[in-house]
mmCIF file of C-alpha atoms in Angstrom:
data_model
loop_
_atom_site.group_PDB
_atom_site.id
_atom_site.type_symbol
_atom_site.label_atom_id
_atom_site.label_comp_id
_atom_site.label_asym_id
_atom_site.label_seq_id
_atom_site.Cartn_x
_atom_site.Cartn_y
_atom_site.Cartn_z
ATOM 1 C CA UNK A 1 15.844 21.051 -13.908
ATOM 2 C CA UNK A 2 13.353 20.991 -16.823
ATOM 3 C CA UNK A 3 14.338 19.919 -20.332
ATOM 4 C CA UNK A 4 11.625 19.865 -22.996
ATOM 5 C CA UNK A 5 12.447 18.701 -26.531
ATOM 6 C CA UNK A 6 10.268 18.387 -29.626
ATOM 7 C CA UNK A 7 7.064 18.789 -27.613
ATOM 8 C CA UNK A 8 3.902 18.551 -29.698
ATOM 9 C CA UNK A 9 0.281 18.430 -28.580
ATOM 10 C CA UNK A 10 -2.812 18.051 -30.703
ATOM 11 C CA UNK A 11 -6.486 18.099 -29.784
ATOM 12 C CA UNK A 12 -8.113 16.203 -32.630
ATOM 13 C CA UNK A 13 -7.019 17.911 -35.857
ATOM 14 C CA UNK A 14 -5.849 21.059 -34.066
ATOM 15 C CA UNK A 15 -2.123 21.166 -33.310
ATOM 16 C CA UNK A 16 -1.706 23.415 -30.273
ATOM 17 C CA UNK A 17 2.021 22.845 -29.657
ATOM 18 C CA UNK A 18 4.138 22.528 -32.791
ATOM 19 C CA UNK A 19 7.559 21.524 -31.513
ATOM 20 C CA UNK A 20 8.675 23.209 -28.292
ATOM 21 C CA UNK A 21 12.294 23.053 -27.116
ATOM 22 C CA UNK A 22 13.030 24.667 -23.758
ATOM 23 C CA UNK A 23 15.609 24.031 -21.042
ATOM 24 C CA UNK A 24 15.205 25.603 -17.593
ATOM 25 C CA UNK A 25 18.181 25.673 -15.252
ATOM 26 C CA UNK A 26 17.996 25.124 -11.500
ATOM 27 C CA UNK A 27 17.024 28.326 -9.623
ATOM 28 C CA UNK A 28 16.014 30.044 -12.882
ATOM 29 C CA UNK A 29 12.776 32.043 -13.193
ATOM 30 C CA UNK A 30 11.455 31.706 -16.724
ATOM 31 C CA UNK A 31 8.457 33.804 -17.736
ATOM 32 C CA UNK A 32 6.317 32.614 -20.675
ATOM 33 C CA UNK A 33 4.296 35.326 -22.401
ATOM 34 C CA UNK A 34 2.177 35.445 -25.532
ATOM 35 C CA UNK A 35 -1.367 36.019 -26.805
ATOM 36 C CA UNK A 36 -4.342 33.940 -25.700
ATOM 37 C CA UNK A 37 -4.451 30.690 -27.646
ATOM 38 C CA UNK A 38 -0.705 30.577 -28.246
ATOM 39 C CA UNK A 39 -0.330 27.304 -26.305
ATOM 40 C CA UNK A 40 1.234 28.657 -23.090
ATOM 41 C CA UNK A 41 -1.077 26.914 -20.617
ATOM 42 C CA UNK A 42 -1.115 23.690 -22.640
ATOM 43 C CA UNK A 43 2.682 23.704 -22.563
ATOM 44 C CA UNK A 44 2.674 24.124 -18.788
ATOM 45 C CA UNK A 45 0.081 21.366 -18.293
ATOM 46 C CA UNK A 46 2.159 19.009 -20.433
ATOM 47 C CA UNK A 47 5.145 19.596 -18.143
ATOM 48 C CA UNK A 48 3.495 17.573 -15.363
ATOM 49 C CA UNK A 49 1.357 15.421 -17.683
ATOM 50 C CA UNK A 50 -1.972 16.999 -16.810
ATOM 51 C CA UNK A 51 -2.114 16.947 -20.607
ATOM 52 C CA UNK A 52 -0.553 13.979 -22.384
ATOM 53 C CA UNK A 53 1.842 15.191 -25.103
ATOM 54 C CA UNK A 54 1.374 13.845 -28.611
ATOM 55 C CA UNK A 55 5.118 13.722 -29.194
ATOM 56 C CA UNK A 56 8.408 14.772 -27.619
ATOM 57 C CA UNK A 57 10.436 14.462 -24.437
ATOM 58 C CA UNK A 58 10.015 16.046 -20.980
ATOM 59 C CA UNK A 59 12.743 15.556 -18.391
ATOM 60 C CA UNK A 60 12.347 16.883 -14.858
ATOM 61 C CA UNK A 61 15.318 16.685 -12.515
ATOM 62 C CA UNK A 62 16.873 14.183 -14.928
ATOM 63 C CA UNK A 63 13.841 11.853 -15.128
ATOM 64 C CA UNK A 64 11.961 11.306 -18.405
ATOM 65 C CA UNK A 65 8.267 11.786 -17.605
ATOM 66 C CA UNK A 66 7.098 10.020 -20.768
ATOM 67 C CA UNK A 67 8.992 6.814 -19.977
ATOM 68 C CA UNK A 68 6.445 4.117 -19.174
ATOM 69 C CA UNK A 69 8.576 3.034 -16.204
ATOM 70 C CA UNK A 70 8.392 6.479 -14.557
ATOM 71 C CA UNK A 71 6.166 6.764 -11.478
ATOM 72 C CA UNK A 72 4.362 9.935 -12.530
ATOM 73 C CA UNK A 73 2.621 10.405 -9.176
ATOM 74 C CA UNK A 74 5.980 10.338 -7.424
ATOM 75 C CA UNK A 75 7.403 12.796 -9.974
ATOM 76 C CA UNK A 76 4.475 15.176 -9.494
ATOM 77 C CA UNK A 77 5.681 15.634 -5.912
ATOM 78 C CA UNK A 78 8.741 17.333 -7.429
ATOM 79 C CA UNK A 79 6.600 19.585 -9.645
ATOM 80 C CA UNK A 80 4.516 22.169 -7.787
ATOM 81 C CA UNK A 81 1.577 23.571 -9.773
ATOM 82 C CA UNK A 82 -0.394 26.741 -9.070
ATOM 83 C CA UNK A 83 -3.477 27.372 -11.198
ATOM 84 C CA UNK A 84 -5.472 30.403 -12.237
ATOM 85 C CA UNK A 85 -8.378 29.184 -10.100
ATOM 86 C CA UNK A 86 -7.227 28.411 -6.586
ATOM 87 C CA UNK A 87 -8.712 24.881 -6.451
ATOM 88 C CA UNK A 88 -9.063 24.873 -2.664
ATOM 89 C CA UNK A 89 -11.498 22.487 -0.998
ATOM 90 C CA UNK A 90 -14.221 24.748 0.441
ATOM 91 C CA UNK A 91 -15.036 22.390 3.341
ATOM 92 C CA UNK A 92 -11.419 22.398 4.597
ATOM 93 C CA UNK A 93 -9.626 25.251 6.316
ATOM 94 C CA UNK A 94 -6.326 26.593 4.971
ATOM 95 C CA UNK A 95 -4.219 24.166 7.002
ATOM 96 C CA UNK A 96 -6.461 21.252 6.035
ATOM 97 C CA UNK A 97 -6.066 22.026 2.331
ATOM 98 C CA UNK A 98 -2.298 21.843 2.731
ATOM 99 C CA UNK A 99 -2.317 18.805 5.030
ATOM 100 C CA UNK A 100 -4.348 16.640 2.653
ATOM 101 C CA UNK A 101 -1.527 15.845 0.215
ATOM 102 C CA UNK A 102 1.024 15.625 3.023
ATOM 103 C CA UNK A 103 -1.007 12.888 4.661
ATOM 104 C CA UNK A 104 -2.346 11.075 1.566
ATOM 105 C CA UNK A 105 0.743 11.336 -0.655
ATOM 106 C CA UNK A 106 3.671 11.517 1.770
ATOM 107 C CA UNK A 107 2.091 9.559 4.622
ATOM 108 C CA UNK A 108 2.804 12.207 7.260
ATOM 109 C CA UNK A 109 1.128 11.989 10.646
ATOM 110 C CA UNK A 110 -1.590 14.516 11.415
ATOM 111 C CA UNK A 111 0.667 16.388 13.830
ATOM 112 C CA UNK A 112 3.606 16.510 11.412
ATOM 113 C CA UNK A 113 1.376 17.551 8.512
ATOM 114 C CA UNK A 114 -0.119 20.354 10.626
ATOM 115 C CA UNK A 115 3.366 21.563 11.563
ATOM 116 C CA UNK A 116 4.457 21.652 7.900
ATOM 117 C CA UNK A 117 1.189 23.363 6.886
ATOM 118 C CA UNK A 118 1.651 26.085 9.479
ATOM 119 C CA UNK A 119 5.249 26.644 8.376
ATOM 120 C CA UNK A 120 4.156 26.866 4.735
ATOM 121 C CA UNK A 121 1.434 29.373 5.583
ATOM 122 C CA UNK A 122 3.970 31.448 7.513
ATOM 123 C CA UNK A 123 6.179 31.567 4.416
ATOM 124 C CA UNK A 124 3.362 33.192 2.422
ATOM 125 C CA UNK A 125 2.412 35.596 5.215
ATOM 126 C CA UNK A 126 -0.717 33.763 6.356
ATOM 127 C CA UNK A 127 0.339 32.203 9.659
ATOM 128 C CA UNK A 128 -2.771 33.583 11.368
ATOM 129 C CA UNK A 129 -5.133 32.115 8.743
ATOM 130 C CA UNK A 130 -4.469 28.408 9.337
ATOM 131 C CA UNK A 131 -8.003 27.781 10.587
ATOM 132 C CA UNK A 132 -9.778 30.083 8.117
ATOM 133 C CA UNK A 133 -11.936 28.550 5.398
ATOM 134 C CA UNK A 134 -11.615 29.610 1.735
ATOM 135 C CA UNK A 135 -14.840 31.659 1.869
ATOM 136 C CA UNK A 136 -13.302 33.665 4.727
ATOM 137 C CA UNK A 137 -10.244 34.576 2.641
ATOM 138 C CA UNK A 138 -9.734 37.114 -0.127
ATOM 139 C CA UNK A 139 -8.783 35.882 -3.585
ATOM 140 C CA UNK A 140 -5.185 36.902 -2.998
ATOM 141 C CA UNK A 141 -5.105 35.001 0.285
ATOM 142 C CA UNK A 142 -6.643 31.917 -1.343
ATOM 143 C CA UNK A 143 -3.978 31.968 -4.041
ATOM 144 C CA UNK A 144 -1.255 32.283 -1.414
ATOM 145 C CA UNK A 145 -2.726 29.223 0.352
ATOM 146 C CA UNK A 146 -2.559 27.402 -2.996
ATOM 147 C CA UNK A 147 1.116 28.380 -3.314
ATOM 148 C CA UNK A 148 1.751 27.214 0.267
ATOM 149 C CA UNK A 149 0.072 23.898 -0.547
ATOM 150 C CA UNK A 150 2.381 23.363 -3.536
ATOM 151 C CA UNK A 151 5.465 24.393 -1.548
ATOM 152 C CA UNK A 152 4.665 22.044 1.343
ATOM 153 C CA UNK A 153 5.612 19.032 -0.790
ATOM 154 C CA UNK A 154 9.077 20.590 -1.281
ATOM 155 C CA UNK A 155 9.028 20.496 -5.097
ATOM 156 C CA UNK A 156 12.142 20.951 -7.211
ATOM 157 C CA UNK A 157 10.283 23.220 -9.652
ATOM 158 C CA UNK A 158 7.110 25.338 -9.471
ATOM 159 C CA UNK A 159 4.789 25.920 -12.437
ATOM 160 C CA UNK A 160 2.447 28.907 -12.304
ATOM 161 C CA UNK A 161 -0.443 29.133 -14.780
ATOM 162 C CA UNK A 162 -1.825 32.691 -14.798
ATOM 163 C CA UNK A 163 -1.640 32.875 -10.979
ATOM 164 C CA UNK A 164 -2.976 36.444 -10.746
ATOM 165 C CA UNK A 165 -5.510 36.622 -13.587
ATOM 166 C CA UNK A 166 -8.504 35.794 -11.361
ATOM 167 C CA UNK A 167 -7.580 38.459 -8.790
ATOM 168 C CA UNK A 168 -8.724 42.034 -8.360
ATOM 169 C CA UNK A 169 -5.848 44.389 -9.248
ATOM 170 C CA UNK A 170 -5.279 45.458 -5.640
ATOM 171 C CA UNK A 171 -4.764 41.822 -4.589
ATOM 172 C CA UNK A 172 -2.176 40.963 -7.242
ATOM 173 C CA UNK A 173 0.744 42.499 -5.360
ATOM 174 C CA UNK A 174 0.556 40.121 -2.399
ATOM 175 C CA UNK A 175 0.828 37.083 -4.679
ATOM 176 C CA UNK A 176 3.690 38.572 -6.700
ATOM 177 C CA UNK A 177 5.515 39.325 -3.448
ATOM 178 C CA UNK A 178 5.372 35.649 -2.487
ATOM 179 C CA UNK A 179 6.603 34.632 -5.934
ATOM 180 C CA UNK A 180 9.466 37.128 -5.689
ATOM 181 C CA UNK A 181 10.432 35.697 -2.293
ATOM 182 C CA UNK A 182 10.369 32.170 -3.725
ATOM 183 C CA UNK A 183 12.705 33.295 -6.472
ATOM 184 C CA UNK A 184 15.079 34.870 -3.945
ATOM 185 C CA UNK A 185 15.055 31.600 -1.984
ATOM 186 C CA UNK A 186 16.282 29.762 -5.092
ATOM 187 C CA UNK A 187 13.104 28.034 -6.310
ATOM 188 C CA UNK A 188 13.110 27.057 -9.991
ATOM 189 C CA UNK A 189 9.971 28.572 -11.536
ATOM 190 C CA UNK A 190 8.168 28.639 -14.879
ATOM 191 C CA UNK A 191 5.445 31.291 -14.941
ATOM 192 C CA UNK A 192 2.747 31.846 -17.556
ATOM 193 C CA UNK A 193 1.325 35.311 -16.953
ATOM 194 C CA UNK A 194 0.409 38.712 -18.371
ATOM 195 C CA UNK A 195 2.119 40.501 -15.483
ATOM 196 C CA UNK A 196 4.641 42.201 -17.758
ATOM 197 C CA UNK A 197 6.105 44.497 -15.123
ATOM 198 C CA UNK A 198 6.818 41.523 -12.880
ATOM 199 C CA UNK A 199 8.378 39.673 -15.820
ATOM 200 C CA UNK A 200 10.606 42.626 -16.614
ATOM 201 C CA UNK A 201 11.658 43.106 -12.985
ATOM 202 C CA UNK A 202 12.024 39.528 -11.716
ATOM 203 C CA UNK A 203 12.537 37.065 -14.584
ATOM 204 C CA UNK A 204 15.901 35.614 -15.550
ATOM 205 C CA UNK A 205 14.535 34.822 -18.998
ATOM 206 C CA UNK A 206 11.399 35.695 -20.943
ATOM 207 C CA UNK A 207 9.980 33.319 -23.561
ATOM 208 C CA UNK A 208 7.522 34.657 -26.154
ATOM 209 C CA UNK A 209 5.139 32.081 -27.637
ATOM 210 C CA UNK A 210 2.742 32.456 -30.528
ATOM 211 C CA UNK A 211 0.766 29.896 -32.524
ATOM 212 C CA UNK A 212 2.220 26.909 -30.683
ATOM 213 C CA UNK A 213 5.849 27.886 -31.136
ATOM 214 C CA UNK A 214 8.558 29.751 -29.242
ATOM 215 C CA UNK A 215 9.125 32.853 -31.376
ATOM 216 C CA UNK A 216 12.030 34.222 -29.345
ATOM 217 C CA UNK A 217 13.498 34.230 -25.876
ATOM 218 C CA UNK A 218 16.076 36.173 -23.950
ATOM 219 C CA UNK A 219 16.689 38.252 -20.849
ATOM 220 C CA UNK A 220 14.015 40.838 -19.980
ATOM 221 C CA UNK A 221 16.129 43.755 -21.181
ATOM 222 C CA UNK A 222 16.311 42.203 -24.646
ATOM 223 C CA UNK A 223 12.706 41.041 -24.913
ATOM 224 C CA UNK A 224 11.162 44.256 -23.577
ATOM 225 C CA UNK A 225 13.802 46.664 -24.860
ATOM 226 C CA UNK A 226 14.868 45.354 -28.243
ATOM 227 C CA UNK A 227 12.897 42.310 -29.425
ATOM 228 C CA UNK A 228 14.148 40.890 -32.713
ATOM 229 C CA UNK A 229 10.852 39.643 -34.117
ATOM 230 C CA UNK A 230 8.073 41.839 -35.415
ATOM 231 C CA UNK A 231 5.453 39.564 -33.806
ATOM 232 C CA UNK A 232 7.028 40.123 -30.381
ATOM 233 C CA UNK A 233 7.141 43.884 -30.922
ATOM 234 C CA UNK A 234 3.476 43.924 -31.958
ATOM 235 C CA UNK A 235 2.415 41.918 -28.919
ATOM 236 C CA UNK A 236 4.368 44.020 -26.438
ATOM 237 C CA UNK A 237 3.090 47.262 -27.951
ATOM 238 C CA UNK A 238 -0.241 46.439 -26.271
ATOM 239 C CA UNK A 239 1.321 46.580 -22.813
ATOM 240 C CA UNK A 240 2.670 49.506 -20.886
ATOM 241 C CA UNK A 241 5.389 47.448 -19.258
#
């Protein structure tokens, strides 16, 4: 579903990604962990060209994103993205935030877009909040609306960039529950997060990045139980996973 090869990204003289190779299978949940500044979020943003790679190849669902002939806006419909900050429009209610892309990008009628929005909100446990505005919702609810908005476009893969880091600890669980349900429904997901317990419990594969490179990867039992690299062991020693 996602095939990244030789991915490099520089900002001026600073090389943030130094040659990333990663293949993600359909219905796989891949968790990317690592210290701040290791390039995790930049990697994720390159995967839907929010950042333009300096070098390399990115194929999503068999389509090369860096090919000049590729309609990147059309491809972004296949790539759901959920950010650390919820990025909801404050002047639109929950349903309106979801309907916007359905109407502008997919050309749905108002009635059809509303129906899809309500169904998406129901999937994240917020059916009763369709007419609530962002300032009437908790942080966890706002993030679940953001997930519903991404899901409404029926993407082939979902990218999550620190989806719980802006939330109070007691609100994290509701977002992780939605992500777990997405996984059980067969959604392909790449998650950048410090939620180590969730990674250990739910991920198919854990990827450890440091200094712009993938240091090691494997199933959670290997990464959390018997990592091969000293750098991985040092990093994980800081977490009570």
